[in-house]
Coordinates of C-alpha atoms (C1' of nucleotides) in Angstrom, one line a residue:
Chain A
M1 CA 84.9 45.8 145.6
T2 CA 88.2 44.7 144.4
Q3 CA 90.5 46.7 146.6
R4 CA 90.9 47.4 150.4
K5 CA 87.6 48.7 151.6
V6 CA 88.8 48.9 155.2
I7 CA 90.2 52.3 156.1
S8 CA 91.1 52.8 159.6
F9 CA 90.0 56.0 161.3
D10 CA 93.7 56.7 161.9
T11 CA 94.3 56.8 158.2
I12 CA 91.7 59.3 157.7
R13 CA 92.6 61.6 160.5
V14 CA 96.3 61.6 159.7
A15 CA 97.6 65.2 159.7
C16 CA 99.2 66.8 156.7
K17 CA 102.6 66.5 158.3
N18 CA 102.3 62.7 158.4
C19 CA 100.5 62.3 155.2
S20 CA 102.4 60.5 152.4
L21 CA 100.8 62.8 149.8
S22 CA 102.2 66.0 151.2
Q23 CA 104.7 66.4 148.5
L24 CA 102.1 66.2 145.8
C25 CA 99.6 68.4 147.6
L26 CA 99.2 71.9 149.1
P27 CA 101.8 71.5 151.8
M28 CA 104.6 71.0 149.3
G29 CA 107.5 73.3 150.0
L30 CA 106.0 74.6 153.3
A31 CA 108.0 75.0 156.6
P32 CA 106.8 72.6 159.2
E33 CA 105.1 75.4 161.3
D34 CA 103.2 76.5 158.2
V35 CA 102.1 73.0 157.5
E36 CA 100.8 73.0 161.0
R37 CA 98.7 76.2 160.3
L38 CA 97.4 74.7 157.1
D39 CA 96.5 71.6 158.9
S40 CA 94.4 73.4 161.4
I41 CA 91.9 74.8 158.9
I42 CA 91.3 71.4 157.1
K43 CA 88.3 69.4 157.8
R44 CA 88.4 65.6 157.6
S45 CA 85.1 63.9 157.4
R46 CA 84.2 60.2 157.6
P47 CA 84.9 58.3 154.5
L48 CA 82.5 58.7 151.5
H49 CA 81.2 55.8 149.6
R50 CA 80.8 55.0 145.9
G51 CA 78.2 57.4 144.4
D52 CA 78.4 60.0 147.2
H53 CA 78.7 63.6 145.9
L54 CA 81.3 66.1 147.1
F55 CA 79.2 68.7 145.5
R56 CA 76.8 69.2 142.7
G57 CA 76.7 71.7 139.8
G58 CA 74.9 74.9 140.9
E59 CA 75.8 74.6 144.6
R60 CA 77.5 77.5 146.3
F61 CA 81.3 77.2 146.4
R62 CA 82.8 77.1 149.9
S63 CA 85.6 74.6 149.9
L64 CA 88.2 72.9 147.8
Y65 CA 88.5 69.2 148.3
V66 CA 91.6 67.0 148.2
V67 CA 91.5 63.3 147.6
K68 CA 93.3 61.5 150.4
T69 CA 92.4 57.9 149.4
G70 CA 90.2 56.5 146.6
S71 CA 89.1 58.4 143.6
V72 CA 86.7 60.9 142.3
K73 CA 85.2 62.0 139.0
T74 CA 84.1 65.4 138.1
Y75 CA 81.4 65.7 135.4
A76 CA 79.1 68.2 133.8
P77 CA 75.6 66.9 133.9
S78 CA 73.4 67.7 131.0
E79 CA 69.7 68.0 130.7
E80 CA 68.7 64.6 129.4
G81 CA 70.7 62.6 131.9
G82 CA 73.7 62.6 129.6
E83 CA 77.0 63.7 131.2
Q84 CA 80.5 64.7 130.2
V85 CA 83.2 63.4 132.4
L86 CA 85.7 66.2 133.0
G87 CA 88.3 64.4 135.0
F88 CA 89.3 61.6 137.3
H89 CA 91.0 62.5 140.5
L90 CA 93.5 60.5 142.5
P91 CA 95.0 60.9 145.9
G92 CA 96.7 64.4 146.3
E93 CA 94.6 66.0 143.6
I94 CA 92.5 69.1 144.3
I95 CA 88.9 69.4 143.2
G96 CA 86.8 72.5 142.8
L97 CA 89.4 74.9 141.4
D98 CA 87.0 76.0 138.6
A99 CA 84.5 77.2 141.0
I100 CA 86.5 80.0 142.7
D101 CA 85.7 82.5 139.8
K102 CA 81.9 82.4 140.1
S103 CA 81.7 81.2 143.7
C104 CA 79.5 78.5 142.4
H105 CA 80.2 74.9 141.2
A106 CA 79.7 74.6 137.5
C107 CA 80.3 70.7 137.6
S108 CA 79.5 67.9 140.0
A109 CA 81.9 65.7 141.8
K110 CA 81.1 62.1 142.7
V111 CA 83.4 59.5 144.4
L112 CA 84.0 56.3 142.5
E113 CA 85.0 54.1 145.3
T114 CA 85.1 54.4 149.1
S115 CA 87.3 57.5 149.6
A116 CA 88.7 59.8 152.3
I117 CA 88.6 63.5 151.4
C118 CA 90.1 66.5 153.0
E119 CA 88.0 69.7 152.8
V120 CA 89.7 73.0 152.6
P121 CA 87.5 76.0 153.5
F122 CA 88.5 78.5 150.8
Q123 CA 88.0 81.7 152.6
R124 CA 90.2 80.7 155.4
F125 CA 92.7 79.1 153.0
E126 CA 93.0 82.4 151.2
E127 CA 93.7 84.4 154.4
L128 CA 96.3 81.9 155.3
A129 CA 97.9 82.0 151.8
A130 CA 98.2 85.8 152.1
S131 CA 100.5 85.3 155.1
I132 CA 102.5 82.3 153.8
P133 CA 104.3 83.2 150.5
S134 CA 105.3 79.6 149.7
L135 CA 101.7 78.5 150.2
Q136 CA 100.5 81.2 147.8
H137 CA 103.1 80.2 145.3
Q138 CA 102.1 76.5 145.6
M139 CA 98.5 77.4 145.1
Y140 CA 99.5 79.3 141.9
R141 CA 101.5 76.3 140.8
L142 CA 98.6 73.9 141.3
L143 CA 96.1 76.2 139.4
S144 CA 98.6 76.6 136.7
K145 CA 99.2 72.9 136.5
E146 CA 95.5 72.3 136.1
I147 CA 95.4 74.7 133.2
G148 CA 98.3 72.9 131.6
Q149 CA 96.7 69.5 131.9
D150 CA 93.5 70.9 130.4
A151 CA 95.6 72.0 127.4
D152 CA 96.9 68.5 127.1
M153 CA 93.4 67.3 127.1
L154 CA 92.4 69.7 124.4
L155 CA 95.1 68.5 122.2
L156 CA 94.0 64.9 122.9
L157 CA 90.4 65.7 122.0
G158 CA 91.3 67.9 119.1
K159 CA 93.8 65.8 117.3
K160 CA 94.2 62.3 118.5
N161 CA 92.3 59.2 117.3
A162 CA 90.6 56.7 119.5
E163 CA 93.7 54.4 119.8
E164 CA 95.9 57.3 120.8
R165 CA 93.3 58.5 123.3
L166 CA 93.1 55.3 125.2
A167 CA 96.8 54.8 125.1
A168 CA 97.2 58.3 126.5
F169 CA 94.6 57.6 129.2
L170 CA 96.4 54.4 130.3
T171 CA 99.8 55.9 130.3
S172 CA 98.5 58.9 132.3
M173 CA 97.0 56.5 134.9
S174 CA 100.1 54.6 135.0
S175 CA 102.3 57.5 135.6
R176 CA 100.1 59.1 138.3
L177 CA 99.7 55.9 140.1
S178 CA 103.4 55.4 140.0
K179 CA 103.9 58.9 141.7
R180 CA 101.8 57.7 144.4
G181 CA 103.9 54.6 145.1
L182 CA 101.7 52.2 143.4
S183 CA 102.6 50.0 140.5
P184 CA 102.7 51.6 137.1
T185 CA 101.9 48.3 135.3
D186 CA 99.4 46.7 137.4
F187 CA 96.3 48.6 138.7
Y188 CA 92.6 48.7 139.0
L189 CA 90.5 51.2 137.2
S190 CA 87.8 52.6 139.4
M191 CA 85.7 54.0 136.6
S192 CA 83.5 52.2 134.2
R193 CA 84.1 51.8 130.4
H194 CA 81.3 54.3 129.9
E195 CA 83.0 56.8 132.0
I196 CA 86.3 56.3 130.2
G197 CA 84.5 56.8 127.0
S198 CA 82.8 60.0 128.1
Y199 CA 86.1 61.4 129.3
L200 CA 87.9 60.5 126.0
G201 CA 85.1 61.6 123.7
L202 CA 84.4 58.1 122.6
A203 CA 81.5 55.6 122.6
V204 CA 81.6 52.8 125.1
E205 CA 81.8 50.3 122.4
T206 CA 84.9 51.9 121.0
V207 CA 86.6 51.7 124.3
S208 CA 85.7 48.1 124.8
R209 CA 87.0 47.2 121.3
L210 CA 90.3 49.0 121.9
F211 CA 90.8 47.2 125.2
T212 CA 90.3 43.9 123.3
R213 CA 92.7 45.0 120.5
F214 CA 95.4 46.2 122.9
Q215 CA 95.2 42.8 124.6
E216 CA 95.4 40.9 121.3
D217 CA 98.4 43.0 120.4
G218 CA 100.2 42.0 123.6
L219 CA 100.1 45.5 125.1
L220 CA 97.9 44.7 128.0
R221 CA 96.3 41.9 130.0
V222 CA 92.8 43.1 131.0
D223 CA 90.3 41.4 133.4
R224 CA 87.3 43.8 133.9
K225 CA 88.8 46.6 136.0
H226 CA 92.1 45.1 136.5
V227 CA 94.8 46.1 134.0
E228 CA 98.3 44.8 133.6
V229 CA 100.5 46.8 131.3
L230 CA 102.7 44.5 129.4
N231 CA 104.4 47.0 127.1
L232 CA 104.5 50.4 128.6
T233 CA 106.9 52.0 126.2
A234 CA 104.8 50.9 123.2
L235 CA 101.7 52.5 124.8
E236 CA 103.7 55.7 125.4
M237 CA 104.7 55.8 121.8
M238 CA 101.2 55.3 120.7
A239 CA 99.9 58.0 123.0
G240 CA 102.6 60.5 122.2
A241 CA 103.8 61.5 118.7
P242 CA 101.2 60.8 116.0
P243 CA 101.9 57.5 114.4
S244 CA 103.2 59.5 111.4
S245 CA 103.4 56.4 109.1
A246 CA 100.2 54.7 109.8
H247 CA 96.6 55.8 110.3
K248 CA 96.9 59.4 109.7
Q249 CA 93.4 60.8 110.1
R250 CA 93.0 64.0 112.0
S251 CA 96.3 65.7 111.1
N252 CA 94.5 69.1 110.8
Chain B
M1 CA 94.6 94.8 107.1
T2 CA 90.9 95.4 107.6
Q3 CA 90.9 97.4 110.7
R4 CA 92.7 100.3 112.3
K5 CA 96.4 99.8 112.1
V6 CA 97.2 103.1 113.5
I7 CA 97.8 102.9 117.2
S8 CA 99.0 106.1 118.8
F9 CA 101.8 105.9 121.3
D10 CA 99.4 107.4 123.9
T11 CA 97.1 104.5 123.5
I12 CA 99.9 102.0 124.2
R13 CA 101.3 103.9 127.2
V14 CA 97.9 104.4 128.8
A15 CA 98.1 103.4 132.5
C16 CA 95.8 100.9 134.2
K17 CA 93.8 103.5 135.8
N18 CA 92.9 105.0 132.5
C19 CA 92.5 101.8 130.6
S20 CA 89.1 100.9 129.5
L21 CA 89.8 97.2 130.2
S22 CA 90.5 97.5 133.8
Q23 CA 87.3 96.0 134.8
L24 CA 88.1 92.8 132.9
C25 CA 91.6 92.6 133.9
L26 CA 94.0 92.4 136.8
P27 CA 93.0 95.8 138.3
M28 CA 89.4 94.7 138.9
G29 CA 88.2 95.4 142.4
L30 CA 91.5 97.2 143.4
A31 CA 91.7 100.4 145.3
P32 CA 93.2 103.3 143.2
E33 CA 96.4 103.3 145.2
D34 CA 96.8 99.7 144.6
V35 CA 96.1 100.1 140.9
E36 CA 99.0 102.5 141.0
R37 CA 101.3 100.0 142.6
L38 CA 100.3 97.4 140.0
D39 CA 100.8 99.8 137.3
S40 CA 104.3 100.5 138.3
I41 CA 105.5 96.9 137.6
I42 CA 103.9 96.6 134.2
K43 CA 106.1 96.9 131.1
R44 CA 104.6 98.3 128.0
S45 CA 106.5 97.7 124.8
R46 CA 106.1 99.0 121.3
P47 CA 103.3 97.4 119.4
L48 CA 103.9 93.9 118.0
H49 CA 103.0 93.0 114.4
R50 CA 101.2 90.0 112.8
G51 CA 103.3 87.0 113.3
D52 CA 105.4 88.2 116.2
H53 CA 105.9 85.9 119.1
L54 CA 105.2 86.8 122.8
F55 CA 107.0 83.6 123.6
R56 CA 107.7 80.1 122.2
G57 CA 107.2 76.8 123.8
G58 CA 110.3 75.7 125.8
E59 CA 111.3 79.3 126.8
R60 CA 111.7 80.1 130.4
F61 CA 108.7 81.7 132.0
R62 CA 109.2 85.2 133.4
S63 CA 106.1 87.2 132.7
L64 CA 102.5 87.1 132.0
Y65 CA 101.1 89.0 129.1
V66 CA 97.9 90.9 128.8
V67 CA 96.4 91.8 125.4
K68 CA 95.7 95.6 125.4
T69 CA 94.6 95.9 121.8
G70 CA 94.6 93.4 119.0
S71 CA 94.5 89.6 119.4
V72 CA 96.8 86.7 120.1
K73 CA 96.7 83.0 119.5
T74 CA 98.3 80.4 121.7
Y75 CA 99.2 77.0 120.2
A76 CA 101.1 73.8 120.8
P77 CA 103.5 73.3 118.0
S78 CA 104.0 69.7 117.0
E79 CA 107.1 68.1 115.3
E80 CA 105.9 68.0 111.7
G81 CA 104.9 71.6 111.4
G82 CA 101.3 70.8 112.5
E83 CA 99.9 72.8 115.4
Q84 CA 97.0 72.7 117.8
V85 CA 95.5 76.1 118.4
L86 CA 94.7 76.3 122.1
G87 CA 93.0 79.6 122.3
F88 CA 92.4 83.1 120.9
H89 CA 92.9 86.0 123.2
L90 CA 91.2 89.3 123.1
P91 CA 91.9 92.6 124.9
G92 CA 92.0 92.2 128.7
E93 CA 92.7 88.5 128.6
I94 CA 95.9 87.1 130.2
I95 CA 98.3 84.8 128.5
G96 CA 100.9 82.5 130.0
L97 CA 99.0 81.2 133.1
D98 CA 99.8 77.6 132.2
A99 CA 103.6 78.2 132.5
I100 CA 103.6 79.2 136.3
D101 CA 103.8 75.6 137.3
K102 CA 106.9 74.5 135.4
S103 CA 108.5 77.9 135.1
C104 CA 108.7 77.1 131.4
H105 CA 106.3 77.8 128.5
A106 CA 104.7 74.6 127.1
C107 CA 102.9 76.5 124.3
S108 CA 103.7 79.4 122.0
A109 CA 101.9 82.7 121.6
K110 CA 101.8 84.7 118.4
V111 CA 99.9 87.9 117.7
L112 CA 97.4 87.7 114.9
E113 CA 97.3 91.4 114.0
T114 CA 99.0 94.5 115.1
S115 CA 98.6 94.5 118.9
A116 CA 99.6 96.2 122.0
I117 CA 100.6 94.1 124.9
C118 CA 101.3 94.6 128.6
E119 CA 103.9 92.5 130.2
V120 CA 103.6 91.6 133.9
P121 CA 106.8 90.3 135.4
F122 CA 105.5 87.3 137.5
Q123 CA 107.9 87.4 140.4
R124 CA 107.3 91.1 141.1
F125 CA 103.6 90.4 140.6
E126 CA 103.6 87.6 143.1
E127 CA 105.2 89.9 145.7
L128 CA 102.8 92.5 145.2
A129 CA 99.8 90.2 145.4
A130 CA 101.0 89.0 148.8
S131 CA 100.5 92.5 150.1
I132 CA 97.2 93.3 148.3
P133 CA 94.5 90.7 149.3
S134 CA 92.1 91.9 146.6
L135 CA 94.7 91.5 143.9
Q136 CA 95.5 87.9 145.1
H137 CA 91.8 87.1 145.1
Q138 CA 91.5 88.6 141.5
M139 CA 94.4 86.5 140.4
Y140 CA 92.7 83.3 141.9
R141 CA 89.6 84.2 140.1
L142 CA 91.3 84.7 136.8
L143 CA 93.1 81.4 137.1
S144 CA 89.9 79.7 138.0
K145 CA 88.0 81.2 135.2
E146 CA 90.6 79.9 132.7
I147 CA 90.1 76.4 134.2
G148 CA 86.3 76.7 133.8
Q149 CA 86.6 77.9 130.2
D150 CA 88.9 74.9 129.5
A151 CA 86.1 72.7 130.8
D152 CA 83.7 74.2 128.5
M153 CA 86.1 73.6 125.7
L154 CA 86.5 69.9 126.7
L155 CA 82.8 69.6 126.6
L156 CA 82.7 71.1 123.1
L157 CA 85.3 68.8 121.8
G158 CA 84.0 65.8 123.5
K159 CA 80.3 66.0 122.8
K160 CA 79.5 68.5 120.1
N161 CA 79.3 68.1 116.4
A162 CA 80.9 70.3 113.8
E163 CA 77.7 72.6 113.5
E164 CA 77.5 73.1 117.2
R165 CA 81.2 73.8 117.5
L166 CA 81.3 76.6 115.0
A167 CA 78.0 78.1 116.5
A168 CA 79.7 78.0 119.9
F169 CA 82.8 79.7 118.5
L170 CA 80.8 82.4 116.9
T171 CA 78.6 83.2 119.9
S172 CA 81.6 83.2 122.2
M173 CA 83.3 85.7 120.0
S174 CA 80.2 87.7 119.9
S175 CA 79.8 87.9 123.6
R176 CA 83.4 88.6 124.3
L177 CA 83.6 91.4 121.8
S178 CA 80.4 92.8 123.2
K179 CA 81.9 92.9 126.6
R180 CA 84.7 95.1 125.2
G181 CA 82.2 97.6 123.8
L182 CA 82.2 96.3 120.2
S183 CA 79.3 95.1 118.2
P184 CA 78.1 91.6 119.1
T185 CA 76.8 91.1 115.5
D186 CA 79.3 92.7 113.3
F187 CA 83.0 92.0 113.6
Y188 CA 86.2 90.9 111.9
L189 CA 87.8 87.6 112.7
S190 CA 91.6 88.0 113.0
M191 CA 92.3 84.3 112.6
S192 CA 92.2 82.1 109.5
R193 CA 89.8 79.4 108.7
H194 CA 92.6 77.0 109.2
E195 CA 93.2 78.3 112.7
I196 CA 89.5 78.2 113.6
G197 CA 89.4 74.5 112.4
S198 CA 92.5 73.6 114.5
Y199 CA 90.9 75.2 117.6
L200 CA 87.6 73.5 117.0
G201 CA 89.1 70.1 116.1
L202 CA 87.7 70.4 112.5
A203 CA 89.2 70.3 109.1
V204 CA 89.5 73.7 107.3
E205 CA 87.1 72.4 104.6
T206 CA 84.4 71.6 107.2
V207 CA 84.7 75.1 108.6
S208 CA 84.4 76.7 105.2
R209 CA 81.3 74.6 104.3
L210 CA 79.7 75.5 107.7
F211 CA 80.2 79.2 107.0
T212 CA 78.5 78.8 103.6
R213 CA 75.7 76.8 105.1
F214 CA 75.1 79.3 108.0
Q215 CA 75.0 81.9 105.4
E216 CA 72.5 80.0 103.2
D217 CA 70.4 79.5 106.2
G218 CA 70.2 83.2 106.9
L219 CA 72.1 83.0 110.2
L220 CA 75.1 85.0 109.0
R221 CA 76.5 87.3 106.3
V222 CA 80.1 86.5 105.6
D223 CA 82.7 88.2 103.6
R224 CA 86.1 86.7 104.2
K225 CA 87.0 87.8 107.7
H226 CA 84.0 90.0 108.1
V227 CA 81.0 88.4 109.9
E228 CA 77.6 89.9 110.4
V229 CA 75.4 87.8 112.7
L230 CA 71.8 88.0 111.5
N231 CA 70.2 85.7 114.0
L232 CA 72.1 85.5 117.1
T233 CA 69.6 83.7 119.2
A234 CA 69.4 80.9 116.6
L235 CA 73.2 80.5 116.8
E236 CA 73.0 80.4 120.6
M237 CA 70.4 77.7 120.5
M238 CA 72.6 75.8 118.1
A239 CA 75.7 76.2 120.2
G240 CA 74.0 75.4 123.5
A241 CA 71.6 72.4 124.3
P242 CA 72.2 69.5 121.9
P243 CA 69.7 69.6 119.1
S244 CA 67.9 66.8 120.8
S245 CA 65.5 66.2 117.9
A246 CA 67.8 66.3 114.9
H247 CA 71.3 65.1 114.3
K248 CA 72.1 63.2 117.3
Q249 CA 75.5 61.8 116.8
R250 CA 77.9 61.9 119.8
S251 CA 75.4 61.6 122.5
N252 CA 77.8 59.4 124.4
Chain C
dA1 C1' 98.5 94.7 84.0
dA2 C1' 100.6 90.1 84.6
dC3 C1' 102.4 87.1 87.9
dT4 C1' 102.7 84.7 92.3
dC5 C1' 101.3 82.8 96.3
dA6 C1' 98.3 81.9 100.1
dA7 C1' 93.8 81.4 101.6
dG8 C1' 89.3 80.0 100.8
dT9 C1' 85.7 77.4 98.5
dT10 C1' 83.6 73.4 96.5
dG11 C1' 83.0 68.6 95.0
dA12 C1' 83.9 63.6 95.0
dC13 C1' 85.3 59.9 97.7
dA14 C1' 86.9 57.2 101.8
dT15 C1' 86.8 55.8 106.5
dG16 C1' 86.8 55.9 111.6
dC17 C1' 83.9 55.7 114.8
dA18 C1' 78.9 56.2 116.4
dT19 C1' 74.8 53.8 116.4
dC20 C1' 71.9 49.9 116.7
dA21 C1' 71.2 45.4 118.2
dA22 C1' 72.0 41.1 120.4
dG23 C1' 74.3 38.2 123.5
dC24 C1' 77.2 37.2 127.7
dG25 C1' 79.4 37.3 132.3
dT26 C1' 79.0 39.1 137.0
dC27 C1' 76.9 40.4 141.1
dA28 C1' 73.2 41.1 144.5
dA29 C1' 68.9 40.0 146.1
dT30 C1' 65.7 36.6 146.8
Chain D
dA1 C1' 69.8 28.0 142.3
dT2 C1' 66.9 31.7 140.1
dT3 C1' 66.2 36.0 138.6
dG4 C1' 67.1 40.6 137.1
dA5 C1' 69.9 44.4 136.2
dC6 C1' 73.8 46.2 134.7
dG7 C1' 78.2 46.5 132.5
dC8 C1' 80.8 44.8 129.0
dT9 C1' 81.6 42.7 124.5
dT10 C1' 81.0 41.8 119.6
dG11 C1' 79.1 42.2 115.0
dA12 C1' 76.6 44.8 111.2
dT13 C1' 75.5 49.2 109.3
dG14 C1' 75.5 54.1 108.3
dC15 C1' 76.9 58.7 108.6
dA16 C1' 79.6 62.9 109.7
dT17 C1' 83.5 64.4 108.8
dG18 C1' 88.3 63.8 107.1
dT19 C1' 91.1 63.6 102.9
dC20 C1' 92.3 64.6 98.2
dA21 C1' 92.0 67.4 94.4
dA22 C1' 90.7 71.2 91.4
dC23 C1' 89.3 75.9 91.0
dT24 C1' 88.5 80.7 92.6
dT25 C1' 89.6 84.8 94.7
dG26 C1' 92.2 88.5 96.7
dA27 C1' 96.6 90.8 98.0
dG28 C1' 101.1 91.9 97.2
dT29 C1' 105.0 92.3 93.8
dT30 C1' 107.3 93.3 89.9

DNA sequence: AACTCAAGTTGACATGCATCAAGCGTCAAT
DNA sequence: ATTGACGCTTGATGCATGTCAACTTGAGTT
């Protein structure tokens, strides 16, 4: 709605070796001929649209998915329509790693905006990884990275207050977008306030009030989904070490 | 202090093929000769004592560690002495998976009671896994399982109230102990109330009050670290689906 | 035994954030 | 333009849980 909706077929079909994300993604550190082999097992479908599912909780696990363009949220649907957002995924990030264990998806994945996705059939991938040590190593690294990020998130939910949580969310988005060649201080959020709240363990209203406050304090300029970060270092401070000499709730 | 402190040298030196945990651990699904090969790279040290560290945050990553007997906590130390407990690890569980990515430990690991630990040098392990497909697969499964458990924990911290959190903690302990051949309804907790609170994102006082309340309600009998579960199904109900018709805070 | 210290418990109080409720801007369809 | 729906914002209120403080208990030490 706000951003480029037009994605040429060429962009979607681009091979790993020509993909600008290859240094964040599975091909990282691979020899060119191995990138070619990896490329040959990857399926690239037509772009998906806002609201489409990559998979739903309970479905059999067959493939990992990598965001090429756009963004995806993963969430655990609960009985009464409620949901816990587990993560937001940007280009180059892998989705479905939690399903390898049980061969069954425990969560659902839904695209937040028009997105191109690479599908990696897992069984074929595993065979390939067995014959390419650097691919196996990269896979271990990516799995490990995911675990490390989850630990950061546990810390956030266990110890940080609302202000610190939103600051951490914004600085995380900033740095991830920056790694992908986009502006670290001017971006569009593809998720709703409600989804941000669910992800951070906060009510929508709290998220909204914090956006307002950050704006009043000169940290941000916000217009709906468009965010301009005016004082990134202040946000980083706020997200990082506990304020230590201010609000000190939750120092347990 | 409460349990068997005497661990014979034979118990520590037991090889994977004779280890009662092999079906929860790395050797799961391996052919006997491959178990032998795995066994040959594993180092088994003398037992560690309460308070000893397996590793500390910042140290270089060289090995994974598997609990053979006893228990271990992982935690992220923060500047001012505070710490966030990230997990408690029982026999058969692997520690250090989050460090593969950066080749450096982001958290610390400390044993909670006298414990025997198997050390798995990671580089040698990786070489071995490349030549044993079922070991590689098991490693993927274990990494994936960790990610899935972290997601459960995110849900707990993001959506559940104090009562649900402690109930979830207790039922989780119960089922994990049960898988290891111990009683699901009568066990000793090796961690302090403070550590439980940190893990669950609650203040010590809240944990203490909940233990008292659960006891009053006839769900538990508690004597310091000794817990007898009197009504496991009630605890599971409480931990699982949101109460739906009672306290309904945090249905965001 | 008497002492010490850490861990746990319990009560009183404070507050951050959820909840409830109402209003507003934006977008899409008519 | 009109309508309706939805997402977002803002204000008022209440509650779950954190914080502070005092006391108890148990384990180790002398």
